[in-house]
Coordinates of C-alpha atoms and ligand atoms in Angstrom, one line a residue:
X1 CA -20.9 3.9 -4.9
X2 CA -20.2 7.6 -4.8
X3 CA -17.2 9.1 -3.2
X4 CA -18.1 11.3 -0.3
X5 CA -16.0 14.5 -0.5
X6 CA -16.0 17.3 2.1
X7 CA -15.2 20.7 0.6
X8 CA -13.7 23.5 2.6
X9 CA -13.2 26.5 0.2
X10 CA -11.8 28.6 3.1
X11 CA -10.5 32.1 2.9
X12 CA -9.3 34.6 0.3
X13 CA -8.9 33.1 -3.1
X14 CA -9.6 29.6 -1.7
X15 CA -13.2 29.5 -3.0
X16 CA -12.1 30.7 -6.5
X17 CA -9.5 28.0 -7.0
X18 CA -11.6 25.3 -5.4
X19 CA -14.4 26.1 -7.9
X20 CA -12.0 25.4 -10.7
X21 CA -10.7 22.2 -9.1
X22 CA -14.3 21.0 -8.8
X23 CA -15.0 21.8 -12.4
X24 CA -12.1 19.5 -13.3
X25 CA -13.3 16.8 -10.9
X26 CA -16.6 16.8 -12.7
X27 CA -14.9 16.5 -16.0
X28 CA -12.8 13.6 -14.8
X29 CA -15.8 11.9 -13.2
X30 CA -17.7 12.0 -16.4
X31 CA -14.7 10.9 -18.4
X32 CA -13.9 7.8 -16.5
X33 CA -17.3 7.2 -14.9
X34 CA -17.1 7.7 -11.2
X35 CA -19.7 9.3 -9.0
X36 CA -19.2 11.6 -6.0
X37 CA -21.1 13.7 -3.5
X38 CA -19.8 17.1 -2.3
X39 CA -20.6 18.5 1.1
X40 CA -19.4 22.1 1.7
X41 CA -18.1 23.3 5.1
X42 CA -17.6 27.1 5.8
X43 CA -14.6 26.9 8.1
X44 CA -12.3 29.8 7.8
X45 CA -11.7 33.4 8.8
X46 CA -15.3 34.6 8.1
X47 CA -16.9 32.0 10.3
X48 CA -14.3 32.6 13.0
X49 CA -15.1 36.3 13.0
X50 CA -18.8 35.6 13.1
X51 CA -18.9 32.8 15.7
X52 CA -15.4 32.5 17.3
X53 CA -15.3 28.9 16.0
X54 CA -12.4 27.4 14.1
X55 CA -12.9 23.7 13.7
X56 CA -15.2 22.4 16.4
X57 CA -15.1 18.8 17.8
X58 CA -18.3 18.0 15.9
X59 CA -16.6 19.0 12.6
X60 CA -13.8 16.6 13.3
X61 CA -16.2 13.8 13.8
X62 CA -18.2 14.8 10.7
X63 CA -15.0 15.0 8.6
X64 CA -13.9 11.5 9.7
X65 CA -16.8 10.0 7.7
X66 CA -15.7 11.3 4.3
X67 CA -13.5 9.6 1.7
X68 CA -11.5 12.8 1.2
X69 CA -11.4 16.5 2.1
X70 CA -10.7 19.2 -0.5
X71 CA -9.4 22.4 1.0
X72 CA -8.9 25.8 -0.6
X73 CA -6.9 28.0 1.7
X74 CA -6.9 29.1 5.3
X75 CA -5.7 32.6 6.4
X76 CA -7.5 35.9 6.9
X77 CA -6.0 39.4 7.0
X78 CA -8.3 40.4 10.0
X79 CA -7.4 37.4 12.1
X80 CA -4.2 37.3 14.1
X81 CA -1.7 34.8 12.6
X82 CA -1.7 31.4 14.2
X83 CA -5.4 31.2 15.2
X84 CA -6.8 29.8 11.9
X85 CA -3.6 27.9 11.0
X86 CA -3.6 26.1 14.3
X87 CA -7.3 26.0 14.8
X88 CA -8.2 24.6 11.4
X89 CA -5.4 23.4 9.2
X90 CA -3.1 21.9 11.9
X91 CA -6.0 20.7 13.9
X92 CA -7.4 18.8 11.0
X93 CA -3.9 17.3 10.2
X94 CA -3.4 16.2 13.8
X95 CA -6.9 15.0 14.7
X96 CA -7.4 13.1 11.5
X97 CA -3.8 11.7 12.0
X98 CA -2.8 12.8 8.5
X99 CA 0.8 11.8 9.2
X100 CA 2.2 12.3 5.7
X101 CA 2.4 15.6 3.8
X102 CA 3.0 14.6 0.3
X103 CA 4.4 17.4 -1.9
X104 CA 5.5 16.6 -5.5
X105 CA 8.1 18.9 -7.0
X106 CA 7.6 18.5 -10.7
X107 CA 8.4 21.1 -13.4
X108 CA 6.0 20.8 -16.3
X109 CA 7.2 21.5 -19.9
X110 CA 7.3 25.2 -20.9
X111 CA 6.8 26.4 -17.3
X112 CA 9.3 29.1 -16.4
X113 CA 11.9 27.9 -13.9
X114 CA 14.3 30.3 -12.1
X115 CA 17.2 27.7 -12.4
X116 CA 19.6 28.1 -15.3
X117 CA 20.0 25.0 -17.5
X118 CA 17.4 23.0 -15.6
X119 CA 14.2 21.6 -17.1
X120 CA 11.5 19.0 -16.6
X121 CA 14.1 16.3 -16.9
X122 CA 16.0 17.6 -13.9
X123 CA 13.1 18.7 -11.6
X124 CA 11.0 15.7 -10.8
X125 CA 11.0 14.5 -7.1
X126 CA 8.6 14.1 -4.2
X127 CA 9.0 15.4 -0.7
X128 CA 7.5 13.3 2.1
X129 CA 7.1 15.6 5.0
X130 CA 6.1 14.2 8.4
X131 CA 2.9 16.0 9.3
X132 CA 1.9 15.4 13.0
X133 CA 5.1 15.8 15.1
X134 CA 8.3 17.7 15.3
X135 CA 8.1 21.4 16.1
X136 CA 4.4 21.5 15.2
X137 CA 2.9 19.7 18.3
X138 CA 2.7 22.9 20.4
X139 CA 4.9 21.3 23.1
X140 CA 6.7 23.8 25.2
X141 CA 5.7 27.1 26.8
X142 CA 6.8 30.3 28.5
X143 CA 8.5 30.9 31.8
X144 CA 8.5 34.4 33.3
X145 CA 6.6 35.7 30.3
X146 CA 6.9 39.4 29.7
X147 CA 9.8 39.9 32.1
X148 CA 13.4 40.5 31.2
X149 CA 14.1 36.9 32.3
X150 CA 11.6 35.4 29.9
X151 CA 12.2 31.9 28.6
X152 CA 10.4 30.4 25.6
X153 CA 10.7 26.7 24.9
X154 CA 9.4 25.0 21.7
X155 CA 10.2 21.4 21.6
X156 CA 10.6 19.0 18.7
X157 CA 8.7 15.8 19.4
X158 CA 9.8 12.8 17.5
X159 CA 8.4 9.4 18.4
X160 CA 9.7 6.1 17.1
X161 CA 6.2 5.2 15.9
X162 CA 5.7 8.5 14.1
X163 CA 9.2 8.5 12.5
X164 CA 8.9 4.9 11.4
X165 CA 5.5 5.1 9.8
X166 CA 6.7 8.2 7.9
X167 CA 9.9 6.5 6.7
X168 CA 8.0 3.3 5.7
X169 CA 5.6 5.4 3.6
X170 CA 8.5 7.1 1.9
X171 CA 10.3 3.8 1.2
X172 CA 7.1 2.4 -0.3
X173 CA 6.6 5.5 -2.4
X174 CA 10.2 5.3 -3.7
X175 CA 9.6 1.7 -4.7
X176 CA 6.3 2.5 -6.4
X177 CA 7.7 5.5 -8.3
X178 CA 10.4 3.2 -9.6
X179 CA 12.5 6.1 -10.8
X180 CA 16.0 6.1 -9.3
X181 CA 14.9 4.0 -6.4
X182 CA 16.7 6.5 -4.1
X183 CA 15.4 7.9 -0.9
X184 CA 17.1 10.9 0.7
X185 CA 16.7 11.5 4.4
X186 CA 16.9 15.3 5.0
X187 CA 18.0 16.1 8.5
X188 CA 20.5 17.8 10.7
X189 CA 22.4 15.0 12.4
X190 CA 25.4 17.3 13.1
X191 CA 23.4 19.5 15.4
X192 CA 20.1 17.9 16.3
X193 CA 21.8 14.9 17.7
X194 CA 18.7 13.5 19.5
X195 CA 15.9 14.0 17.0
X196 CA 17.8 13.1 13.9
X197 CA 19.7 10.3 15.6
X198 CA 16.3 8.6 16.0
X199 CA 15.4 9.4 12.3
X200 CA 18.8 8.2 11.0
X201 CA 18.8 4.9 13.0
X202 CA 15.3 4.1 12.1
X203 CA 16.0 5.0 8.4
X204 CA 18.9 2.5 8.1
X205 CA 17.2 -0.2 10.3
X206 CA 14.0 -0.2 8.3
X207 CA 15.7 0.3 5.0
X208 CA 18.2 -2.5 5.5
X209 CA 15.6 -5.0 6.7
X210 CA 12.6 -4.3 4.4
X211 CA 13.8 -2.1 1.5
X212 CA 17.2 -3.5 0.4
X213 CA 16.2 -2.5 -3.2
X214 CA 16.1 1.2 -2.3
X215 CA 19.3 3.2 -2.2
X216 CA 19.6 5.2 1.1
X217 CA 21.0 8.7 0.9
X218 CA 21.4 11.4 3.5
X219 CA 21.7 15.2 3.3
X220 CA 21.6 17.9 6.0
X221 CA 18.8 20.3 5.5
X222 CA 21.0 23.3 4.6
X223 CA 22.8 21.2 2.0
X224 CA 19.4 19.9 0.7
X225 CA 18.5 23.5 0.0
X226 CA 21.8 23.9 -1.9
X227 CA 21.4 20.7 -3.9
X228 CA 17.8 21.5 -4.8
X229 CA 19.1 24.6 -6.6
X230 CA 22.4 23.2 -7.9
X231 CA 21.5 19.6 -8.7
X232 CA 17.8 19.0 -8.3
X233 CA 18.2 15.9 -10.6
X234 CA 19.9 14.1 -7.7
X235 CA 16.6 13.7 -5.9
X236 CA 13.9 11.1 -6.3
X237 CA 12.1 11.0 -3.0
X238 CA 13.1 13.2 0.0
X239 CA 11.8 12.3 3.5
X240 CA 12.1 14.8 6.4
X241 CA 10.5 16.1 9.5
X242 CA 7.6 18.6 9.8
X243 CA 9.6 21.9 10.0
X244 CA 12.3 21.1 7.5
X245 CA 9.6 19.7 5.1
X246 CA 7.6 23.0 5.4
X247 CA 10.7 25.0 4.5
X248 CA 12.1 22.9 1.7
X249 CA 8.7 22.6 0.0
X250 CA 8.4 26.4 -0.4
X251 CA 11.8 26.2 -2.1
X252 CA 10.5 23.3 -4.1
X253 CA 7.5 25.2 -5.2
X254 CA 9.7 28.0 -6.6
X255 CA 11.7 25.6 -8.8
X256 CA 8.6 24.0 -10.1
X257 CA 7.2 27.3 -11.3
X258 CA 5.8 29.0 -8.2
X259 CA 3.0 28.8 -5.7
X260 CA 0.5 28.8 -8.5
X261 CA 1.5 25.2 -9.3
X262 CA 2.4 23.5 -6.0
X263 CA -0.1 21.0 -4.5
X264 CA 0.0 18.9 -1.4
X265 CA -1.8 16.0 0.1
X266 CA -2.2 15.5 3.9
X267 CA -2.4 11.8 3.9
X268 CA -3.7 9.3 6.4
X269 CA -3.2 6.0 4.5
X270 CA -5.7 4.3 6.9
X271 CA -8.1 7.2 7.2
X272 CA -9.3 10.4 5.6
X273 CA -6.9 12.5 3.6
X274 CA -7.0 16.2 2.8
X275 CA -5.8 17.9 -0.4
X276 CA -4.8 21.5 -0.8
X277 CA -2.9 24.0 -2.9
X278 CA 0.0 25.0 -0.7
X279 CA 0.1 28.7 -1.7
X280 CA -2.2 30.2 0.9
X281 CA -5.2 32.5 0.7
X282 CA -3.5 35.3 -1.3
X283 CA -6.0 37.9 0.1
X284 CA -4.9 40.7 -2.2
X285 CA -6.2 38.8 -5.3
X286 CA -9.5 37.8 -3.7
X287 CA -12.5 38.1 -6.0
X288 CA -10.5 39.3 -9.1
X289 CA -10.6 36.1 -11.0
X290 CA -6.8 36.4 -11.6
X291 CA -5.3 33.8 -9.3
X292 CA -3.8 30.6 -10.8
X293 CA -6.0 27.6 -10.1
X294 CA -3.5 25.0 -11.3
X295 CA -2.2 24.2 -7.8
X296 CA -5.8 23.5 -6.7
X297 CA -6.4 21.4 -9.8
X298 CA -3.2 19.5 -9.1
X299 CA -4.4 18.9 -5.5
X300 CA -7.7 17.6 -7.0
X301 CA -5.6 15.3 -9.2
X302 CA -3.8 13.9 -6.1
X303 CA -7.2 13.4 -4.4
X304 CA -8.5 11.5 -7.4
X305 CA -5.4 9.3 -7.3
X306 CA -5.7 8.6 -3.6
X307 CA -9.4 7.8 -4.0
X308 CA -8.2 5.0 -6.2
X309 CA -9.0 6.4 -9.6
X310 CA -5.5 6.1 -11.1
X311 CA -6.7 6.4 -14.7
X312 CA -8.7 9.6 -14.0
X313 CA -5.7 11.1 -12.2
X314 CA -3.5 10.4 -15.2
X315 CA -5.9 12.0 -17.6
X316 CA -6.2 15.1 -15.4
X317 CA -2.4 15.4 -15.1
X318 CA -2.2 15.1 -18.9
X319 CA -4.8 17.9 -19.2
X320 CA -2.9 20.1 -16.7
X321 CA 0.4 19.6 -18.7
X322 CA -1.3 20.4 -22.0
X323 CA -2.8 23.6 -20.6
X324 CA 0.2 24.9 -18.8
X325 CA 2.6 24.1 -21.6
X326 CA 0.4 25.2 -24.6
X327 CA -1.8 27.9 -23.3
X328 CA -0.7 29.8 -20.2
X329 CA 1.7 32.7 -20.7
X330 CA 2.9 32.6 -17.1
X331 CA 2.1 30.8 -13.9
X332 CA 1.7 34.1 -11.9
X333 CA -1.6 35.6 -10.9
X334 CA -2.8 38.2 -13.4
X335 CA -0.2 37.2 -16.0
X336 CA -1.6 33.9 -17.3
X337 CA -3.2 35.3 -20.3
X338 CA -6.5 33.9 -19.0
X339 CA -8.7 34.4 -16.0
X340 CA -8.9 31.9 -13.1
X341 CA -12.2 30.5 -14.5
X342 CA -10.9 30.3 -18.0
X343 CA -8.0 28.2 -16.9
X344 CA -10.4 25.8 -15.2
X345 CA -12.4 25.7 -18.4
X346 CA -9.3 24.9 -20.4
X347 CA -8.3 22.0 -18.2
X348 CA -11.8 20.6 -18.0
X349 CA -12.1 20.8 -21.8
X350 CA -8.8 19.0 -22.2
X351 CA -10.0 16.3 -19.9
X352 CA -13.2 15.9 -21.9
X353 CA -11.2 15.7 -25.2
X354 CA -8.6 13.3 -23.8
Ligands
IPM1 C1 2.0 24.7 4.9 C2 1.7 26.0 5.6 C3 1.3 25.6 7.1 C4 2.5 24.8 7.7 C5 0.9 26.8 7.9 C6 -0.1 27.7 7.3 C7 0.5 26.4 9.3 O1 2.9 26.8 5.6 O2 1.0 24.0 4.7 O3 3.1 24.5 4.4 O4 3.4 25.4 8.3 O5 2.4 23.6 7.6
MN2 MN1 4.5 26.0 4.4

């Protein structure tokens, strides 16, 4: 059987980094002996400009039939902010019910970290971000728009079902990681006394009943930012809502070496999941062969893992670590000491030699 993988290279540098990820996928497939079929989709800014289409209903139905989706980046300088993000990325997450956004924060050896006295030993945790609710649902609206009395309301939607399935996923992951067996709920119970009351009650109820082996910890989101800088070693798994997860994972990306390294998985454990580098389309570097493809390769690694190829994922991670720690001069675009495609070659070679 061959895995069916949909590929959306997307905008800006998306196609360049996706090409390197696919190079590594090929190397891993050959190494451990799995087969796959790639189907490209041209969703993104160019298609939108040409046809006015973002992600049509027919595309959603088509994407449901795949085993995984591999995404480059969405975002085009000529398209008003929000259209492609909402129309493609968020629509895919919502329609395919990818209710977990999994974002590992792991500093690899020899990668520059802006934190003094912190290294790979201290920076190794995972953020489980709720991915279909919170402030992202589009619930709300304007009253008296454009007048001096204008009112804008943007509501945070938190359902018991959505909160509980996210928490359960995080508890399971904490158990599976088997590191500190500690799950931190990141919230704002001192101000958001409805939303995070639901999160906190569900957290303790589910934890007490079904995960007594997992230590339950809580931090407000502002304090979480502080601890991520001051004592990142305190974290094993962090679970949080959509908006807070968005914010703290950019901070997480910075302490793991930057946007060139950070990968994410939009996971539907019962359906089709989508994997992406979290750094965006970086339009100013488009076509220059200078962007760092490691985040996209790491996203490919997550995809291989979720497809069920644990051994292949392990080999690819080993290859990434080897290349970033022994070859790359920097994780920043244009300063790696190698071009985008050379970095892909290095990782693919390391996989072949593993
Ligand atoms: C991310 C991005 C998206 C988000 C944007 C592009 C809609 O920032 O994946 O973190 O806010 O989720
Ligand atoms: Mn973000």
